[in-house]
Coordinates of C-alpha atoms in Angstrom, one line a residue:
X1 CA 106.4 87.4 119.0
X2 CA 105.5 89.3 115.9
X3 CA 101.6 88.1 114.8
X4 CA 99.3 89.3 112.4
X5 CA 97.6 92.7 112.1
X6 CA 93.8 92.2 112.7
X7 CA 91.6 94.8 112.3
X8 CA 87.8 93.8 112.5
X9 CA 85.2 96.3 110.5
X10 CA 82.8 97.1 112.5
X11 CA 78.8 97.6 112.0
X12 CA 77.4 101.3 114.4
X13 CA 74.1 100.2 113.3
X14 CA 72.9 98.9 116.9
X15 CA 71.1 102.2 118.6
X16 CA 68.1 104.0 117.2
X17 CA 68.5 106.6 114.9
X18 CA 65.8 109.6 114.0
X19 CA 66.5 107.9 110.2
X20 CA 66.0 104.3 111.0
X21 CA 62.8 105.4 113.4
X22 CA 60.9 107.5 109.8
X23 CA 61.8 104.6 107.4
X24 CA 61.3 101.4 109.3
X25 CA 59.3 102.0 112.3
X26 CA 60.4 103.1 115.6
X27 CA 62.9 101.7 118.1
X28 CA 64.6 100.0 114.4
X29 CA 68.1 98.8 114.7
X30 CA 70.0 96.0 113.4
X31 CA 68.4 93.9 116.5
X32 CA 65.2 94.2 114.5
X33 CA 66.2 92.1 111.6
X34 CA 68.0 89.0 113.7
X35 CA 65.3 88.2 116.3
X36 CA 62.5 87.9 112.9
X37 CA 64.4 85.5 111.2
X38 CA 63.6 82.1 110.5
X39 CA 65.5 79.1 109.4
X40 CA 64.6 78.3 105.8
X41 CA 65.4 74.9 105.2
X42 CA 67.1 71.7 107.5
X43 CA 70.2 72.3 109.0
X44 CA 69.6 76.6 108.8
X45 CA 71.1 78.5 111.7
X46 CA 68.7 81.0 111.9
X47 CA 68.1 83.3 114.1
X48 CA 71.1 83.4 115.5
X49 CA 71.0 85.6 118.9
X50 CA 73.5 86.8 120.5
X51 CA 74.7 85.1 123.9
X52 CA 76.9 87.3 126.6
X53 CA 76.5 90.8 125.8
X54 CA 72.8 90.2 124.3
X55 CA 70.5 92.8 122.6
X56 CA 73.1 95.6 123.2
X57 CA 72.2 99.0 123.0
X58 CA 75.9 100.9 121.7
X59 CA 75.1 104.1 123.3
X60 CA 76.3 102.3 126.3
X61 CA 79.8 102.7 127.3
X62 CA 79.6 99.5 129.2
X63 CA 79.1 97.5 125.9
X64 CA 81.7 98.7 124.2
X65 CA 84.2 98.1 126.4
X66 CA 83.1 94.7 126.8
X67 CA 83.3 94.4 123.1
X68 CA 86.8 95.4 123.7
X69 CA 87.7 93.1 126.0
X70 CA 86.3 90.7 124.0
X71 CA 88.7 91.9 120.8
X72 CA 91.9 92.1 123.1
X73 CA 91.6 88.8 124.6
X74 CA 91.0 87.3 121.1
X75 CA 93.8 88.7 119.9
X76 CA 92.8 91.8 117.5
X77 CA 94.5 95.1 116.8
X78 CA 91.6 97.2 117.1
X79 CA 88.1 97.7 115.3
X80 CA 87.6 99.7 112.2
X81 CA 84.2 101.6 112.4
X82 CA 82.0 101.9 109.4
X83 CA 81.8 105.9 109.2
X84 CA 79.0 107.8 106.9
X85 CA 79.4 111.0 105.4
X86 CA 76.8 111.9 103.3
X87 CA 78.2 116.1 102.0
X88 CA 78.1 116.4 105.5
X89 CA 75.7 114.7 106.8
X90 CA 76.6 111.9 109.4
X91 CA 74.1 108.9 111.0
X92 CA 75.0 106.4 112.9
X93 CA 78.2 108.0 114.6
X94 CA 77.3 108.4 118.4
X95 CA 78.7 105.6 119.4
X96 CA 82.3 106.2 117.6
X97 CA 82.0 109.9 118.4
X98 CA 81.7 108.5 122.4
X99 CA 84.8 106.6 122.3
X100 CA 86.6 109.7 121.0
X101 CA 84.9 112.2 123.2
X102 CA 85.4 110.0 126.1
X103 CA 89.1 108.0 125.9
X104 CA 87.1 104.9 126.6
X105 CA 87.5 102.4 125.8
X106 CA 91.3 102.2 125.7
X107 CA 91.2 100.4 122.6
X108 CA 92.8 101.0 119.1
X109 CA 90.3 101.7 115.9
X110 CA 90.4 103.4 112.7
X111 CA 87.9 104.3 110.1
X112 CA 85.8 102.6 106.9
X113 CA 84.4 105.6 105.2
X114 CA 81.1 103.5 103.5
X115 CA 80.7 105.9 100.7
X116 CA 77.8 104.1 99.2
X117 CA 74.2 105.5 98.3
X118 CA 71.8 103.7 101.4
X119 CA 69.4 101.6 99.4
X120 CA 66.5 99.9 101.4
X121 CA 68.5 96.3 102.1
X122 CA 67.9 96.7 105.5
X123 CA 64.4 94.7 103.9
X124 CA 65.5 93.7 100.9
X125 CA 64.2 96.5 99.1
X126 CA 67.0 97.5 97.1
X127 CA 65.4 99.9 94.7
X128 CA 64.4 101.8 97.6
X129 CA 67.0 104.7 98.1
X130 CA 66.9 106.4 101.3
X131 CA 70.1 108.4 101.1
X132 CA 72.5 109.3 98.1
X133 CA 76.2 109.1 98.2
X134 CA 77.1 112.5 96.8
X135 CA 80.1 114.5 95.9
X136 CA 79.7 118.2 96.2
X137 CA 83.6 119.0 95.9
X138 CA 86.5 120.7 97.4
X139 CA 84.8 122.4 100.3
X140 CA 83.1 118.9 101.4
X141 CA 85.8 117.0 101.5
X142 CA 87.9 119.9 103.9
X143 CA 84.6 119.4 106.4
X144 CA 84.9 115.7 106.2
X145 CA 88.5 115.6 107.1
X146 CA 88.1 118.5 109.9
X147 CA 85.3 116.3 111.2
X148 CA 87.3 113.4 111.6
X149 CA 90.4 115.3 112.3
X150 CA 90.6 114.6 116.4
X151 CA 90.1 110.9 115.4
X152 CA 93.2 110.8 113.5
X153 CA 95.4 112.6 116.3
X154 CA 94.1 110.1 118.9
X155 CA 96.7 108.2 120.2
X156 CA 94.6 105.0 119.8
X157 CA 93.9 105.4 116.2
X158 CA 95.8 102.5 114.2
X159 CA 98.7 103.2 112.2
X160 CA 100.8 102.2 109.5
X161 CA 104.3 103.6 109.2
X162 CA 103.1 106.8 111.1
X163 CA 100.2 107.5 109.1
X164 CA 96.6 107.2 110.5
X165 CA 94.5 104.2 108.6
X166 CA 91.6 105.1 106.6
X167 CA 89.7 103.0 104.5
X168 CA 87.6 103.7 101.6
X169 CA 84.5 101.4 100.7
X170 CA 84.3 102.3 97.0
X171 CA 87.4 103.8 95.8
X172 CA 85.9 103.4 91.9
X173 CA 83.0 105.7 93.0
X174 CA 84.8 108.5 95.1
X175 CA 85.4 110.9 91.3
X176 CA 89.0 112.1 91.0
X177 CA 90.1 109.8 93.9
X178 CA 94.0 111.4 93.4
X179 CA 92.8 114.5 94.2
X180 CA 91.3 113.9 97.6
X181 CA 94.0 111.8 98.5
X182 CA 96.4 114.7 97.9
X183 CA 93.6 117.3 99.2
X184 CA 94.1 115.2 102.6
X185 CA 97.6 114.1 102.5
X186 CA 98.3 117.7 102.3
X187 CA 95.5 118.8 105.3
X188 CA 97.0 116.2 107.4
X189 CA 100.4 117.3 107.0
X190 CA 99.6 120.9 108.1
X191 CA 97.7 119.7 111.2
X192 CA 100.6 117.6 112.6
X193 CA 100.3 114.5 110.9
X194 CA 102.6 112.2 108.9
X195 CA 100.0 112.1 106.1
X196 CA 97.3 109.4 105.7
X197 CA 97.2 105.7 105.1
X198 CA 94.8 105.2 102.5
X199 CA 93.3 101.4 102.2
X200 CA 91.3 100.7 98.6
X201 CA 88.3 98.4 99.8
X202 CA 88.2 96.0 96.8
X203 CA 85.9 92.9 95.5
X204 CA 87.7 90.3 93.9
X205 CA 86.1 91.4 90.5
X206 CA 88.4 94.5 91.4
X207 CA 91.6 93.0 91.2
X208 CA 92.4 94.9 88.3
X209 CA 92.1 98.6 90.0
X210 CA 95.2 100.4 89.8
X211 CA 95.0 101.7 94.0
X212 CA 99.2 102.6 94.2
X213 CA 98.6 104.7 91.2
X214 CA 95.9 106.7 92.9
X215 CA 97.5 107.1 95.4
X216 CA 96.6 104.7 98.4
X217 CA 98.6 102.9 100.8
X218 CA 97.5 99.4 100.6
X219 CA 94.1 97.8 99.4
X220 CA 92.2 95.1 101.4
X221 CA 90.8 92.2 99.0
X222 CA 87.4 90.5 99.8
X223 CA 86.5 87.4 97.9
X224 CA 83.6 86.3 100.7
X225 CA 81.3 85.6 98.1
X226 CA 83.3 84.7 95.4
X227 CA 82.1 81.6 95.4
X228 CA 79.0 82.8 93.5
X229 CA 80.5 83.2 90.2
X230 CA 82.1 79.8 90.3
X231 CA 80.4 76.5 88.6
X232 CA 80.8 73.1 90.0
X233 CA 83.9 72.5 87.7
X234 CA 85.9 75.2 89.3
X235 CA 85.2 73.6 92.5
X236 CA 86.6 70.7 91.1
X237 CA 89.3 72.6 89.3
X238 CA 90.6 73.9 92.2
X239 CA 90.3 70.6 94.6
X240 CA 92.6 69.2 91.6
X241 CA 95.0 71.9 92.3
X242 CA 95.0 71.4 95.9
X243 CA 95.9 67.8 95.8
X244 CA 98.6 68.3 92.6
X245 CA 100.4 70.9 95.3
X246 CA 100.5 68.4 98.1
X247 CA 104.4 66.9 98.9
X248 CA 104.3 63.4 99.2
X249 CA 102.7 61.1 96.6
X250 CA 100.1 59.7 100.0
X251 CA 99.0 63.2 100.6
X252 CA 98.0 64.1 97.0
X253 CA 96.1 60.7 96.9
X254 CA 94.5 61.5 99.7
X255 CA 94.0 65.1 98.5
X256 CA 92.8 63.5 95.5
X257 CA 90.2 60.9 96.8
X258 CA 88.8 64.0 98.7
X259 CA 88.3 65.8 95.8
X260 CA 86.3 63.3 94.2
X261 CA 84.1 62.6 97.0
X262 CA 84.0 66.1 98.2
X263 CA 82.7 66.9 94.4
X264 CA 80.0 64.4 94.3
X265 CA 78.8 65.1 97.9
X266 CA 78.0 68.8 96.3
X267 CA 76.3 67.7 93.2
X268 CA 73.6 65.8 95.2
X269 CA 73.1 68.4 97.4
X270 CA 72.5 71.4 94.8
X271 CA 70.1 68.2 93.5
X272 CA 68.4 68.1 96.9
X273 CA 67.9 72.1 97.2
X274 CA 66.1 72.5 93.9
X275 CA 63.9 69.7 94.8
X276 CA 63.4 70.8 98.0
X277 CA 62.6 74.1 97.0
X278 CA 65.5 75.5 99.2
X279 CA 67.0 80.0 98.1
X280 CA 69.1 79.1 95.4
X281 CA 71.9 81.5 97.4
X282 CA 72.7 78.5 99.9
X283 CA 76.4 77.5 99.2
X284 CA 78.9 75.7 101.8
X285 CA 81.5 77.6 103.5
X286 CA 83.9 74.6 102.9
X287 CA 83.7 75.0 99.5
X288 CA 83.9 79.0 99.5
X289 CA 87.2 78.7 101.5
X290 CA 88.5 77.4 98.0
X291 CA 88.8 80.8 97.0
X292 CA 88.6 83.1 100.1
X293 CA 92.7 83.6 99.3
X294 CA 93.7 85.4 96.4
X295 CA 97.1 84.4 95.7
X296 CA 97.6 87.5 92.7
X297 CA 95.9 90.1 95.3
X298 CA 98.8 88.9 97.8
X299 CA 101.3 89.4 95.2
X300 CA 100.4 93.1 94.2
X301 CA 100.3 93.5 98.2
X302 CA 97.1 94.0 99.0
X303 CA 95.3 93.0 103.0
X304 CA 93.8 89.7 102.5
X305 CA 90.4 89.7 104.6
X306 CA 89.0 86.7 106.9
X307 CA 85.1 85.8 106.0
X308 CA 84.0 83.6 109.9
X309 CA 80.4 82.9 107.6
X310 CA 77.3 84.6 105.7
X311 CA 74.0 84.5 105.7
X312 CA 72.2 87.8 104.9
X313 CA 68.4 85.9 105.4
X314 CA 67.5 87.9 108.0
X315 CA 67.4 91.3 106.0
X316 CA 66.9 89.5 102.4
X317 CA 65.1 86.2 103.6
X318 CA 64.7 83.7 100.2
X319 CA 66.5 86.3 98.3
X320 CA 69.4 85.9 100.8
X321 CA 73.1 84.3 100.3
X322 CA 73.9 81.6 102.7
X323 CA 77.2 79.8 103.1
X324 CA 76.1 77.0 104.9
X325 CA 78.3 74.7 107.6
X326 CA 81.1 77.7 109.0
X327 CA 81.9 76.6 112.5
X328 CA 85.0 77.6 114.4
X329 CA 87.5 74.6 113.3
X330 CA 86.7 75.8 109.8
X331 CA 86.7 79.3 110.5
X332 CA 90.5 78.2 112.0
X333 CA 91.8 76.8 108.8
X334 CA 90.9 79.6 107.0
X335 CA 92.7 82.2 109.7
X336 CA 95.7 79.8 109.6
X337 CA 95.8 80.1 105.4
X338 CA 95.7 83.6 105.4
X339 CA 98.1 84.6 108.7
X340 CA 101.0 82.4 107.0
X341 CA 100.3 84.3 103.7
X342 CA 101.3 87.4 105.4
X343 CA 104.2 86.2 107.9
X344 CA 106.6 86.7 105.5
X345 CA 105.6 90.7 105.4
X346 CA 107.3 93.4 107.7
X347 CA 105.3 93.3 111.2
X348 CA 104.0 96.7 109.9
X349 CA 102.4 95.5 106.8
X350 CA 101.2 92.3 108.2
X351 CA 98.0 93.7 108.3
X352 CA 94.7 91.0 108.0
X353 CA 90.9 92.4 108.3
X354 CA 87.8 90.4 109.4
X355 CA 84.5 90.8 108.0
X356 CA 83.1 91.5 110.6
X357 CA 83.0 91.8 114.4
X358 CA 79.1 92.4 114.4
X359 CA 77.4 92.2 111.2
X360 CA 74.9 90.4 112.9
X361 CA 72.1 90.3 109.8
X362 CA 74.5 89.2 107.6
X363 CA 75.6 86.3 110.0
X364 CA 79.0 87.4 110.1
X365 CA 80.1 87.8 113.1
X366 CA 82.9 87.0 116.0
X367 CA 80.7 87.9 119.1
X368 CA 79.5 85.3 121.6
X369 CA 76.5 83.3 120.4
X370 CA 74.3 80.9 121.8
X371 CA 75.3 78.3 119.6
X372 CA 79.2 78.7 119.5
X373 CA 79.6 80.8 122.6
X374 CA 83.4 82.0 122.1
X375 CA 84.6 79.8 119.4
X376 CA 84.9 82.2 116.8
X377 CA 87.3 84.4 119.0
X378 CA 88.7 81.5 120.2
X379 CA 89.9 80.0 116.7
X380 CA 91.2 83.7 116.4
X381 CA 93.4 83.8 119.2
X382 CA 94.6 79.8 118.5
X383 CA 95.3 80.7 115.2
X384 CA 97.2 84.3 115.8
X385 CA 99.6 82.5 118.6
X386 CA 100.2 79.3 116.1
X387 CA 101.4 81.3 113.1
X388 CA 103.6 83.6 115.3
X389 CA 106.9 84.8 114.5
X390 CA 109.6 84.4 117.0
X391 CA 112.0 87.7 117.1
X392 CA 111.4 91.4 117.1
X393 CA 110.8 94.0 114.5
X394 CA 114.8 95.2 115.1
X395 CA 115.5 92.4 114.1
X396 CA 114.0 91.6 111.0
X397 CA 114.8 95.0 109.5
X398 CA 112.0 96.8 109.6
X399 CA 111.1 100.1 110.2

């Protein structure tokens, strides 16, 4: 049975770091943020704490192979670490440095270079910068691959076609992105490998940015919080659309009928939270999973991504986005949309990324919590085997 490709990023930030300790206070990790928050308004899932692998520590070898037994049972490929190069300068990488050093866990990964300058979020002090994304040149960017050059030949790094899978966070911002891709493609060659398998980490607002031309493999498309940018009438707009594409003249009734109720239901309640005085960043996860699929970024061929919920109030508080109401049946429906927009891809390219596995303070997440317990991996593993396709890769002409 040939399924989707899902790779969940993954968030390093749970250990202390020397860093962390001088700007925040010591003993800071991302722990620190999720057990202050507080719920802001009825009905707010906050804090959210973690349930069976609790306040983990991931200098422990024994977490993260539970967290990999976790991802295997649910289902995904393998995780993809947020990695930090900063001209050479690397924090939070014990724990994927570990799994390389040590073999364990036997579990597949890849890398998310997050080449962005570290602004003080962790607080929601964003004008606060605490370490600058820089570009010194040619020489750098030989150390950074040599650095991550026994990754790569690991025989658990994720693949595509051969090539090793390497993601960049923000391809606008990397200057004279075709040259480092060749710079690489070329190292990578001459150490052994088939080349590189560069991924373009795009917004929707990104849509537009010409990644095959630069020279990547693929592009993963996140539209999480797209919903932002869209007024009540495109809500509307697109329940209309919905309910015109449904088959039968009952369903598009139906389809219909929902749209107006859904519609009003919404405008009360935007009513009720400026009377209430609730952040005007809470917006419903139903509604967002109008837009989480981009049908023109799945036409130029880029990775859709899975969003299982945010909430960013326990770095941000008031000045935090919520999507209020994501639970696992929801969370379901959305892994169902997105898996049957890829099944007609090669098994190879039939790659689908989560955001995230552990972003904890952004309350988006697939660990075990004490409210859901397992749902989240659950509805991943429900939805993977129901959009399975029957047959092998031999047989459906691929590579």
């Amino acid at each position: 049975m040939n399924k989707a490709r899902l790779i969940a990023f993954y968030l390093p930030q749970f250990h202390p770091i020397p860093e962390n300790d001088a700007w925040w206070g010591k003993g800071f990790t991302e722990w620190t943020n999720v057990a202050k928050a507080k719920p802001l308004f009825p009905g707010h899932y906050q804090p959210r704490l973690p349930a069976d692998l609790g306040f983990y520590d991931l200098r422990v070898p024994e977490v993260r192979a539970a967290q990999a037994e976790l991802g295997r049972q649910a289902g995904i490929e393998g995780f993809c670490y947020w990695h930090y190069w900063f001209a050479g300068r690397r924090v939070l990488e014990r724990p994927f440095n570990e799994v390389v050093s040590s073999g364990k866990p036997d579990y597949p990964f890849c890398l998310a270079w997050a080449n962005d300058t570290w602004r003080g979020h962790w607080y929601g002090a964003e004008k606060r910068t605490l370490i600058e994304q820089t570009y010194p040149g040619r020489d750098d960017h030989e150390r950074h691959f040599h650095a991550l050059l026994p990754a790569f030949q690991d025989p658990r790094y994720i693949r595509v076609h051969g090539r090793p899978l390497f993601t960049i966070f923000r391809p606008k911002q990397l200057p004279d992105s075709e040259g480092f891709i060749e710079l690489w493609q070329n190292l990578a060659v001459r150490n052994g490998l088939e080349g590189i398998h560069f991924v373009a980490h795009l917004f929707d607002n990104e849509i537009d940015y010409p990644w095959r031309q630069v020279g990547y493999g693929g592009a993963v498309m996140t539209n999480e919080l797209k919903l932002l940018r869209r007024r009540l009438w495109h809500i509307t707009q697109e329940r209309w659309r919905l309910a015109r594409g449904e088959s039968s003249t009952a369903l598009r009734l139906r389809r219909g009928w929902e749209a107006v109720i859904g519609t009003g239901r919404l405008a009360r309640r935007r009513v009720l939270q400026r009377l209430l005085g609730w952040p005007d960043g809470v917006h419903y996860y139903r509604d967002a999973m109008l837009f989480f699929k981009s049908n023109r970024a799945l036409e130029l061929g880029c990775y859709p991504s899975v969003v299982p919920g945010w909430d960013n109030t326990a770095r941000a508080g008031p000045k935090g986005i919520v999507l209020q109401g994501s639970t696992p049946e929801l969370f379901s429906e959305h892994l169902r949309d997105i898996f049957a927009s890829v099944a007609g891809r090669p098994a190879e390219d039939r790659i689908v990324f989560v955001k995230s596995w552990n972003e904890w303070a952004e309350g988006n997440y697939l660990e075990p919590d004490r409210k859901f317990g397992h749902g989240y991996l659950q509805a991943v593993r429900s939805a993977l085997d129901a959009t399975a396709i029957p047959g092998n890769a031999s047989a459906e002409g691929e590579d």
